[in-house]
Tab-separated table of C-alpha atoms in Angstrom:
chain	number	residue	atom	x	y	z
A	1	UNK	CA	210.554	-80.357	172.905
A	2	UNK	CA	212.564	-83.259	172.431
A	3	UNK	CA	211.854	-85.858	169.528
A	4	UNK	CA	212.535	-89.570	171.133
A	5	UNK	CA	215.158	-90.992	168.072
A	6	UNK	CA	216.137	-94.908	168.492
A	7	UNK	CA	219.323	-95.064	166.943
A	8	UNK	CA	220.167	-97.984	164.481
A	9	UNK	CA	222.109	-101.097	165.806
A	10	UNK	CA	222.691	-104.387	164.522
A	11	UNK	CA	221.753	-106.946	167.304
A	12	UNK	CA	223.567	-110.216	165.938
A	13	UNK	CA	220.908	-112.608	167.570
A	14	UNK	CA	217.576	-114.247	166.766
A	15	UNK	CA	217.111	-113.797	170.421
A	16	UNK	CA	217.967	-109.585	170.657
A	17	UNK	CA	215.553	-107.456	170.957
A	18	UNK	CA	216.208	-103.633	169.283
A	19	UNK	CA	215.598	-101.497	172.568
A	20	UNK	CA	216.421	-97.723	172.382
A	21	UNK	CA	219.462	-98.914	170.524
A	22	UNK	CA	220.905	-101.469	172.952
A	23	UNK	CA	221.300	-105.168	172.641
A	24	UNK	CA	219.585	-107.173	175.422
A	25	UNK	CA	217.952	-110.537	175.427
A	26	UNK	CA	214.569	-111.184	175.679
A	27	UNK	CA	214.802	-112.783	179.483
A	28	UNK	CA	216.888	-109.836	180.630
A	29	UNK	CA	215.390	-106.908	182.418
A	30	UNK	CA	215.130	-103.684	179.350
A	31	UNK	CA	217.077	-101.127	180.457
A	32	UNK	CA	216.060	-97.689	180.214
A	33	UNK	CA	214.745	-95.700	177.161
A	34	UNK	CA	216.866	-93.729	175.817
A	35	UNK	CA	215.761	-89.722	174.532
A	36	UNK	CA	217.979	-88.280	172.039
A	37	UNK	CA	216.856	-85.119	170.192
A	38	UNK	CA	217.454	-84.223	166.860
A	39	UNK	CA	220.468	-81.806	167.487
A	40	UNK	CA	222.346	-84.217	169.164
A	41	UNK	CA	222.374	-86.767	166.365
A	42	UNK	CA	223.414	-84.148	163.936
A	43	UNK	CA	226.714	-83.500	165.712
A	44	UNK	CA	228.752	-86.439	163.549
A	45	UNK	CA	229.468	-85.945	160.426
A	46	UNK	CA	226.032	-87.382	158.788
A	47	UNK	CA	222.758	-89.054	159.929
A	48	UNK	CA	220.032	-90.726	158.467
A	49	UNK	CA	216.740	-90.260	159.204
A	50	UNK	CA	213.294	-92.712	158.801
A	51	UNK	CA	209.977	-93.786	160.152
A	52	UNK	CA	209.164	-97.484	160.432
A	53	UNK	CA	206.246	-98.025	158.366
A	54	UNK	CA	203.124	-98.738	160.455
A	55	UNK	CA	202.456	-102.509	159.276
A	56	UNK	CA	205.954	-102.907	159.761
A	57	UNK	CA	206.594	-105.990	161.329
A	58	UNK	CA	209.391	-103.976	163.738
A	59	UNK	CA	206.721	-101.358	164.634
A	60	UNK	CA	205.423	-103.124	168.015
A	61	UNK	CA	208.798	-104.139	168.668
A	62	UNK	CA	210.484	-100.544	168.913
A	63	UNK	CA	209.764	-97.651	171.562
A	64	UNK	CA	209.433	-95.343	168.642
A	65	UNK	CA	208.412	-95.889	165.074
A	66	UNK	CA	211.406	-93.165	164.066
A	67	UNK	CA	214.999	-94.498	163.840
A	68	UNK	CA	218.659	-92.747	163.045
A	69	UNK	CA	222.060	-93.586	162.507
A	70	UNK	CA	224.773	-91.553	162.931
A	71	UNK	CA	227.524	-91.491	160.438
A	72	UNK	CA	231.085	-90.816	161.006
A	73	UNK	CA	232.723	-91.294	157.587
A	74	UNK	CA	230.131	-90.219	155.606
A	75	UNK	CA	227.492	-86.451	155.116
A	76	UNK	CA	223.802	-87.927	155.100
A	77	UNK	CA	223.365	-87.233	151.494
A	78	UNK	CA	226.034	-89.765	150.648
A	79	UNK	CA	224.523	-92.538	153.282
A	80	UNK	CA	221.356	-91.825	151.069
A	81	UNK	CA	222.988	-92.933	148.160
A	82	UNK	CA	224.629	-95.741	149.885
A	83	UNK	CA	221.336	-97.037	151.305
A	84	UNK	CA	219.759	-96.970	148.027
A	85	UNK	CA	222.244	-98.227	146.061
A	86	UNK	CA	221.973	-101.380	148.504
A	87	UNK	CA	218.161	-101.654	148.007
A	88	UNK	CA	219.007	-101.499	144.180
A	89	UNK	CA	221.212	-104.740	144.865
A	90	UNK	CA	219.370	-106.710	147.260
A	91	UNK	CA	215.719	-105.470	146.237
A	92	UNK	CA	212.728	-106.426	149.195
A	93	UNK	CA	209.909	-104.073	148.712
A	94	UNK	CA	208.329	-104.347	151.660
A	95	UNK	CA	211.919	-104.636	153.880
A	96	UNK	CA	212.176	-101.607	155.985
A	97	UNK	CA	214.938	-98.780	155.314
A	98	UNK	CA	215.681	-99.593	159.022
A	99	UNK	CA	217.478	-102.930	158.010
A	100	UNK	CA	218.666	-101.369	154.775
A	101	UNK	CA	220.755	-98.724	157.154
A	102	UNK	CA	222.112	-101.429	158.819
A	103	UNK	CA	224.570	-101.930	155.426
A	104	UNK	CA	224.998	-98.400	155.723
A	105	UNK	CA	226.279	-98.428	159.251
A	106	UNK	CA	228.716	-101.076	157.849
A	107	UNK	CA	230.155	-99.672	155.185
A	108	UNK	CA	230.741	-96.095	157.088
A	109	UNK	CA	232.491	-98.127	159.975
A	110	UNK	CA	234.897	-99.687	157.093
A	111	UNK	CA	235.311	-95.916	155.441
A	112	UNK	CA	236.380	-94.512	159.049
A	113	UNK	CA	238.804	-97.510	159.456
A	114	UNK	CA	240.283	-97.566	155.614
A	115	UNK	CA	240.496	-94.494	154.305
A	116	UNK	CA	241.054	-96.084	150.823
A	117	UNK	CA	237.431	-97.576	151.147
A	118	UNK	CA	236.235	-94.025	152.187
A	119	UNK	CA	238.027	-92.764	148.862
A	120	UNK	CA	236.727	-95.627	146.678
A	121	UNK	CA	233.259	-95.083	147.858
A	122	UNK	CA	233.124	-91.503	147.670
A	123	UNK	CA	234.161	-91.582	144.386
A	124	UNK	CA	231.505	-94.319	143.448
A	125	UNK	CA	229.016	-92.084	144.775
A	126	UNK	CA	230.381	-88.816	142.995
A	127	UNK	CA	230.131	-90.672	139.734
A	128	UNK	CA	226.870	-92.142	140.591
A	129	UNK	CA	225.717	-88.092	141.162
A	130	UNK	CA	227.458	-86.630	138.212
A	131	UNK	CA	225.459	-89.649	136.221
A	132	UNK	CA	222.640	-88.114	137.478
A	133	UNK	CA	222.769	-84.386	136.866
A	134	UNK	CA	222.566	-83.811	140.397
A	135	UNK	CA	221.248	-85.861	143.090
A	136	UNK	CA	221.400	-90.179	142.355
A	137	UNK	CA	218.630	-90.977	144.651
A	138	UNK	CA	216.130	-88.605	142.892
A	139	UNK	CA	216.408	-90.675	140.090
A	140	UNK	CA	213.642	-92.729	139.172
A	141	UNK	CA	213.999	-96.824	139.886
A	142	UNK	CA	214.259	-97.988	136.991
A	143	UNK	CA	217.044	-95.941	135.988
A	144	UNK	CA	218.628	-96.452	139.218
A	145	UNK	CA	218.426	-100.426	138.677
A	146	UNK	CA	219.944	-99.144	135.262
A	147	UNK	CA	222.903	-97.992	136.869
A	148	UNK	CA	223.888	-100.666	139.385
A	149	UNK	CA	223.788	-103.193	136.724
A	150	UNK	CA	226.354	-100.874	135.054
A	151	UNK	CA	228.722	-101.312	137.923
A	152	UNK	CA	228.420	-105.019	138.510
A	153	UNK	CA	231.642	-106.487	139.564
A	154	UNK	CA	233.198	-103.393	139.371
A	155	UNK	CA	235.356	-102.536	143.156
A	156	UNK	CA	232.498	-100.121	144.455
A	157	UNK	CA	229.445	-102.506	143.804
A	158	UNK	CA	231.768	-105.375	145.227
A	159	UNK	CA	232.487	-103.640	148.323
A	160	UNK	CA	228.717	-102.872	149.214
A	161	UNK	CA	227.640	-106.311	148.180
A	162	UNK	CA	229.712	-108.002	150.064
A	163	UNK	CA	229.494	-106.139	153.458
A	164	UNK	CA	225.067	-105.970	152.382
A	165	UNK	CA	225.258	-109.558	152.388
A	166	UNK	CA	225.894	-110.145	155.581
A	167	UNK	CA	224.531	-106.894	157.307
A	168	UNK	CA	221.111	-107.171	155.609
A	169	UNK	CA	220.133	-110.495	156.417
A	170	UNK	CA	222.421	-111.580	159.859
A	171	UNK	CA	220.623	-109.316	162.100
A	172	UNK	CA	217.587	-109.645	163.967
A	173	UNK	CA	215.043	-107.378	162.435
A	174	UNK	CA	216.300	-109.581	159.190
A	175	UNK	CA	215.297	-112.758	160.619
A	176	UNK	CA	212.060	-111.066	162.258
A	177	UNK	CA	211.049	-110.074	158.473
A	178	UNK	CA	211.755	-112.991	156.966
A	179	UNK	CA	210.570	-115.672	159.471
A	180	UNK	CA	213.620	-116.831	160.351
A	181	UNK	CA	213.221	-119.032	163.502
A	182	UNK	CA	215.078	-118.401	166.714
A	183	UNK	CA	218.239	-121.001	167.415
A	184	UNK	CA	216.488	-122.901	170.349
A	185	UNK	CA	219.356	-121.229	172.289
A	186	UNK	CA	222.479	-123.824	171.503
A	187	UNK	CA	220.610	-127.188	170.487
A	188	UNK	CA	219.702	-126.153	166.950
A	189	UNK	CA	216.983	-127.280	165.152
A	190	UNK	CA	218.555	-131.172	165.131
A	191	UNK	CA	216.114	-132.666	167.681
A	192	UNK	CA	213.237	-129.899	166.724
A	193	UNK	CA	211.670	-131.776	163.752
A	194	UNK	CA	214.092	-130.755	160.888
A	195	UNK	CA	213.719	-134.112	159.470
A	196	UNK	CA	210.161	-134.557	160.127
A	197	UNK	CA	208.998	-135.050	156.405
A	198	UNK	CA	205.747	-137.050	156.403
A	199	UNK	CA	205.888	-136.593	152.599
A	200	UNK	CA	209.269	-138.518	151.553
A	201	UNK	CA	210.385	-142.198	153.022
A	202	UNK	CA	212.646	-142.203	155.926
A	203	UNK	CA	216.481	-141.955	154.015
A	204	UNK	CA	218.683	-145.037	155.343
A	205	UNK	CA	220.200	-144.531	158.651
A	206	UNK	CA	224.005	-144.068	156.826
A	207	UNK	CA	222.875	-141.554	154.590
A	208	UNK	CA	222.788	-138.877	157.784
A	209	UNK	CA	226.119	-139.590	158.890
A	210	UNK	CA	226.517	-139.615	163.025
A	211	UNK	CA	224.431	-137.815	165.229
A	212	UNK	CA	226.344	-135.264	167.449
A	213	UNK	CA	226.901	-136.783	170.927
A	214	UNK	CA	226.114	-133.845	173.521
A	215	UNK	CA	228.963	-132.541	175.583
């Protein structure tokens, strides 16, 4: 029996929809579904592993309400860590782990490239373990929020908060969660009532500086 997985990718667009893992645009024909099983994901050298919650506002959006990512750089206990750590930084309690993953997916790209980023992240995560007695994510929240405050500014938090920062919240499940509008494809939001505030007086014309000329 095979168990329909829709692996994680990062769709860079308001406009994207998350389809069996492939970017396409809403007014483009979806292309087929793609079936992965289980075993097939495991072959890299980690994967991670979730459900989208069922009020999840990506839930209706996805074929199937379980996603993975396959990691190259790192084992799946150490993408665990990583993907907490991240939630620890950037804390949305009701943001799926499906976005968080997203940081994940990221960082392991960087730790494949730069084997000095592998190294320093590794060892940020060994530490974060031997903290722990044994396994970091176990840990309870508080104490995890503990330990990332520990590590502010330190090379290992800067290197996940800097790639989470743009991973988490310039994708399109991001902008889904939060509300973010679509770009009314090039034209912006300039003719779309951005300055439509019935609730302040009208600034004077020179305080807006020149309106854009098309072409």
């Amino acid at each position: 029996m095979r168990d329909t997985i829709i692996p994680i990718v990062a769709p860079r667009r308001a406009g994207d929809v998350i389809e069996a893992g492939v970017r396409h645009s809403e007014t483009q024909a979806a292309p087929p579904k793609i079936a992965l099983t289980r075993r097939e994901f495991l072959r890299g050298s980690g994967v991670l592993v979730g459900t989208l919650a069922v009020t999840s506002v990506f839930a209706s959006l996805a074929p199937s309400r379980v996603w993975a990512l396959e990691l190259q750089g790192f084992d799946t206990h150490q993408g665990e860590v990583l993907l907490a750590f991240t939630r620890q930084v950037f804390p949305h309690p009701t943001l799926d782990n499906a976005v968080y993953a997203l940081v994940v997916k990221d960082l392991d790209a960087k730790a494949k490239a730069d084997p000095a980023v592998r190294q320093q992240l590794a060892d940020g995560i060994g530490k974060l373990d031997a903290g722990a007695g044994s396994d970091w994510t176990k840990r309870a929240a508080a104490d995890q929020a503990k330990d990332v405050a520990a590590l502010a500014g330190t090379p290992f938090f800067e290197t996940i908060r800097s790639t989470a920062v743009v991973s988490l919240y310039s994708n399109a499940m991001a902008y889904a969660h939060f509300g973010y509008g679509a770009s009314k494809g090039d034209g912006g939001y300039l003719y779309q009532g951005f300055n439509n505030l019935s609730w302040l007086p009208d600034p004077p014309v020179a305080a807006s500086g020149p309106i854009p000329k098309d072409g």
